[in-house]
Coordinates of C-alpha atoms in Angstrom, one line a residue:
M18 CA 231.0 102.6 -16.8
G19 CA 229.8 100.4 -19.9
F20 CA 227.1 101.3 -22.3
L21 CA 224.7 98.8 -20.1
S22 CA 225.8 98.5 -16.3
I23 CA 224.5 96.2 -13.7
K24 CA 226.2 97.8 -10.1
D25 CA 225.9 95.8 -7.3
A26 CA 222.3 94.4 -7.7
S27 CA 220.4 92.4 -5.1
Y28 CA 216.6 91.1 -5.6
G29 CA 214.8 89.2 -3.3
Y30 CA 210.9 88.3 -3.4
K31 CA 208.8 88.9 -0.4
R32 CA 209.6 86.2 2.4
E33 CA 212.1 84.1 0.4
E34 CA 215.9 84.4 0.0
T35 CA 217.9 86.7 -2.3
V36 CA 217.7 85.6 -5.7
V37 CA 219.8 88.1 -7.5
N38 CA 222.6 88.7 -5.1
H39 CA 225.1 91.7 -5.1
V40 CA 225.9 91.0 -9.1
S41 CA 228.1 93.8 -11.1
W42 CA 228.4 93.6 -14.6
S43 CA 229.5 96.3 -17.6
I44 CA 228.6 95.7 -21.3
P45 CA 230.2 97.8 -23.8
Q46 CA 228.0 99.7 -26.2
G47 CA 227.5 97.3 -29.4
E48 CA 228.7 94.0 -27.4
F49 CA 226.9 90.9 -27.0
H50 CA 227.0 89.4 -23.9
C51 CA 225.4 85.9 -22.7
L52 CA 224.5 84.7 -19.3
V53 CA 224.6 80.7 -18.5
G54 CA 223.6 78.7 -15.3
R55 CA 221.5 75.7 -14.2
S56 CA 217.8 76.4 -13.6
G57 CA 216.6 78.6 -10.4
C58 CA 220.1 80.6 -10.4
G59 CA 218.5 83.6 -10.7
K60 CA 219.1 84.4 -14.9
T61 CA 215.7 85.4 -15.4
T62 CA 215.1 87.7 -12.5
L63 CA 218.3 89.7 -13.4
L64 CA 217.4 90.2 -16.6
K65 CA 214.2 91.4 -15.5
V66 CA 215.8 93.8 -13.1
A67 CA 218.1 94.8 -15.6
A68 CA 215.0 95.6 -18.1
G69 CA 213.2 97.8 -15.0
L70 CA 210.5 95.0 -15.1
L71 CA 211.7 94.2 -11.4
Q72 CA 213.3 97.2 -9.3
P73 CA 216.4 95.9 -7.3
T74 CA 215.9 95.5 -3.5
S75 CA 219.7 97.5 -3.4
G76 CA 222.0 98.4 -6.5
S77 CA 221.7 100.3 -9.3
I78 CA 221.0 99.5 -13.5
F79 CA 222.4 102.2 -15.8
I80 CA 222.1 102.7 -19.8
K81 CA 224.5 105.3 -20.7
D82 CA 225.2 106.9 -17.1
H83 CA 221.4 107.3 -16.7
R84 CA 219.4 105.0 -13.9
V85 CA 217.3 102.8 -15.3
P86 CA 213.8 103.2 -12.7
E87 CA 211.3 101.4 -15.1
P88 CA 210.9 99.8 -18.5
S89 CA 211.5 102.1 -21.4
A90 CA 211.8 102.0 -25.2
D91 CA 215.4 102.2 -25.1
V92 CA 215.2 98.8 -23.7
G93 CA 213.9 96.1 -26.0
F94 CA 213.1 92.7 -24.2
V95 CA 212.3 89.0 -26.0
F96 CA 210.3 86.5 -23.2
Q97 CA 210.8 82.8 -23.7
S98 CA 207.5 82.4 -25.5
P99 CA 206.5 84.7 -28.7
N100 CA 203.4 85.7 -26.7
L101 CA 202.3 86.8 -30.1
L102 CA 198.4 88.5 -29.9
E103 CA 196.6 85.6 -31.7
W104 CA 193.9 88.5 -33.0
L105 CA 196.5 90.8 -34.9
S106 CA 198.6 90.6 -38.0
V107 CA 202.2 89.8 -38.2
I108 CA 202.7 93.2 -39.2
D109 CA 200.2 94.6 -36.5
N110 CA 202.2 92.4 -33.8
I111 CA 205.6 94.1 -34.6
L112 CA 204.2 97.5 -34.6
L113 CA 202.2 96.7 -31.1
P114 CA 205.0 98.4 -29.0
I115 CA 204.1 101.5 -30.8
S116 CA 200.2 101.1 -31.4
I117 CA 199.9 101.1 -27.4
K118 CA 201.0 104.9 -27.5
L119 CA 200.4 106.1 -30.5
N120 CA 198.8 105.7 -33.9
P121 CA 201.6 103.9 -36.4
R122 CA 203.2 106.3 -38.7
V123 CA 204.0 105.6 -42.4
Q124 CA 207.7 105.3 -41.4
D125 CA 207.2 102.7 -38.4
K126 CA 205.3 100.6 -40.8
T127 CA 208.2 100.7 -43.7
Y128 CA 210.2 100.1 -40.8
A129 CA 208.5 97.0 -39.5
M130 CA 208.7 95.5 -42.9
D131 CA 212.3 96.4 -43.1
L132 CA 212.7 94.4 -40.0
L133 CA 210.5 91.4 -41.6
D134 CA 212.5 91.4 -44.8
L135 CA 215.3 90.6 -42.2
V136 CA 214.5 88.0 -40.8
G137 CA 212.7 86.4 -43.8
L138 CA 209.3 87.0 -43.2
A139 CA 208.1 89.6 -45.4
E140 CA 205.6 87.7 -47.4
F141 CA 203.7 86.9 -44.2
Y142 CA 202.9 90.1 -43.0
N143 CA 199.2 89.9 -43.2
R144 CA 199.2 86.0 -41.7
H145 CA 198.3 85.8 -38.0
P146 CA 200.2 83.9 -35.3
R147 CA 198.6 80.5 -35.5
E148 CA 199.5 80.3 -39.3
L149 CA 203.3 80.4 -38.7
S150 CA 205.7 77.8 -37.3
G151 CA 207.3 78.2 -33.6
G152 CA 210.8 79.5 -35.7
Q153 CA 208.1 82.1 -37.5
Q154 CA 206.7 83.2 -34.2
S155 CA 210.2 84.2 -32.3
R156 CA 211.6 86.1 -35.6
V157 CA 208.5 88.1 -35.3
A158 CA 209.1 88.6 -31.5
I159 CA 212.5 89.6 -32.3
A160 CA 211.1 92.0 -34.6
R161 CA 208.7 93.2 -32.3
A162 CA 211.4 94.2 -29.8
L163 CA 213.3 95.9 -32.4
I164 CA 210.5 98.1 -33.2
T165 CA 211.3 101.2 -31.3
Q166 CA 214.8 100.9 -32.2
P167 CA 216.2 100.1 -28.8
E168 CA 219.8 100.5 -27.7
V169 CA 219.7 97.5 -25.5
L170 CA 218.0 93.9 -26.0
L171 CA 217.8 92.0 -23.7
L172 CA 216.5 87.7 -24.3
D173 CA 215.3 85.3 -22.2
E174 CA 215.9 81.7 -23.6
P175 CA 213.8 82.7 -26.9
F176 CA 215.0 79.6 -28.8
A177 CA 214.5 77.1 -26.1
A178 CA 211.5 75.2 -27.7
I179 CA 212.7 75.6 -31.1
D180 CA 214.5 72.8 -32.7
A181 CA 218.2 72.6 -33.6
I182 CA 218.2 73.7 -36.8
T183 CA 215.9 76.5 -37.1
R184 CA 217.9 77.4 -33.6
A185 CA 220.9 77.7 -35.5
E186 CA 219.1 79.8 -38.2
L187 CA 217.6 82.4 -35.6
Q188 CA 220.9 82.5 -33.9
D189 CA 222.4 83.9 -37.2
D190 CA 219.4 85.9 -38.0
L191 CA 219.7 87.7 -34.2
L192 CA 223.5 88.2 -34.7
Q193 CA 222.6 89.9 -38.3
L194 CA 219.7 92.1 -36.6
C195 CA 222.0 93.4 -33.6
S196 CA 225.1 93.8 -35.9
W197 CA 222.9 96.2 -38.3
R198 CA 221.7 98.2 -35.3
K199 CA 225.0 98.0 -33.3
T200 CA 222.8 96.7 -30.7
T201 CA 223.9 96.0 -26.8
V202 CA 222.7 92.7 -26.1
L203 CA 222.4 90.7 -22.8
F204 CA 221.5 87.1 -23.5
V205 CA 220.3 84.4 -21.4
T206 CA 220.3 80.9 -22.0
H207 CA 220.7 77.3 -20.6
D208 CA 222.5 76.2 -23.9
I209 CA 226.7 76.6 -23.4
T210 CA 227.2 76.0 -27.3
E211 CA 224.6 79.0 -28.0
A212 CA 226.4 81.4 -25.6
V213 CA 229.5 80.8 -27.0
Y214 CA 228.8 81.0 -30.6
L215 CA 226.3 84.3 -30.0
A216 CA 228.9 86.1 -27.5
D217 CA 231.4 88.2 -27.2
R218 CA 231.8 87.5 -23.5
V219 CA 230.0 84.6 -21.6
A220 CA 229.3 84.7 -18.0
V221 CA 228.3 81.9 -15.7
M222 CA 225.7 82.5 -12.5
D223 CA 225.2 80.7 -9.8
K224 CA 222.8 81.0 -6.5
G225 CA 222.6 84.4 -7.5
R226 CA 225.9 85.3 -8.1
L227 CA 228.2 85.8 -11.1
K228 CA 230.9 83.3 -10.8
H229 CA 232.8 83.1 -13.6
S230 CA 233.4 85.1 -17.1
L231 CA 234.8 84.4 -20.3
E232 CA 235.8 86.2 -23.3
V233 CA 235.0 85.1 -26.8
N234 CA 237.2 86.0 -29.3
F235 CA 235.9 84.6 -32.6
E236 CA 235.7 87.1 -35.3
R237 CA 232.6 88.1 -36.7
P238 CA 230.6 87.7 -38.8
R239 CA 230.4 84.5 -36.9
E240 CA 230.9 81.4 -39.5
K241 CA 228.3 78.5 -39.4
N242 CA 231.5 76.4 -38.9
L243 CA 232.6 77.6 -36.0
R244 CA 230.5 75.1 -34.0
Y245 CA 232.4 72.3 -35.4
S246 CA 235.9 73.9 -34.6
S247 CA 238.2 72.6 -31.9
H248 CA 238.8 76.4 -30.4
F249 CA 235.1 76.1 -30.2
N250 CA 234.9 73.0 -28.2
Q251 CA 237.5 74.0 -26.1
L252 CA 235.8 77.4 -25.0
C253 CA 232.5 75.2 -24.4
L254 CA 234.2 72.9 -22.1
L255 CA 235.8 75.6 -20.2
V256 CA 232.4 77.2 -19.4
R257 CA 230.9 73.6 -18.8
Q258 CA 233.7 73.2 -16.2
A259 CA 232.7 76.3 -14.4
M260 CA 229.2 75.3 -14.2
D261 CA 230.2 71.9 -12.7
E262 CA 232.6 73.4 -10.4
E263 CA 229.9 75.5 -8.9
A264 CA 227.6 72.8 -8.9

């Protein structure tokens, strides 16, 4: 059993066909896995099931051999939209998961500033979301997901609306943050090159099932020029062929 284990999980919305169909997947501690697939294949639903936001209609989710019955501080979740609260400052947005339950301690505020420094936004700690660019808001959302120091981080296409150059920078920031804390990651994306650049393993989902899985054996930390290598492009082609095969 991996650090995060999805065991024969299914989920179906009321009066609709099954969206996630008997999926099993295991992620070792500290590894970064990506899930790709066409729109409507069940990627986001599977991610929500893994987070405990939705309970599987059958099967189970485990973190460190413990069943996941509901959302917890051990699991950080980053949605496609940053969803920052406009009336709160950047630092208060990051501290929000802690503030909901108790008053942030000095060490919580210090850690929030450390996270801001790591994503290059320490000088913006007192600004409000409307004063930030889209890429900066995404960085804040990632820092917010990490404030509880979760052991598992789940991300649902967090960079989908970001321009290509900023997106590449955010990918490197995310890899650095996850490497720093040895966080176990499941990242959903529709971008094949993003998946291959980030992941230790890429899986292809189609019609609620995992159909293909590909190991990505590039060394870490990832080199920026990796995206232009022939081996990288070959792996991207293999993932694309797997997706086309299912289509």
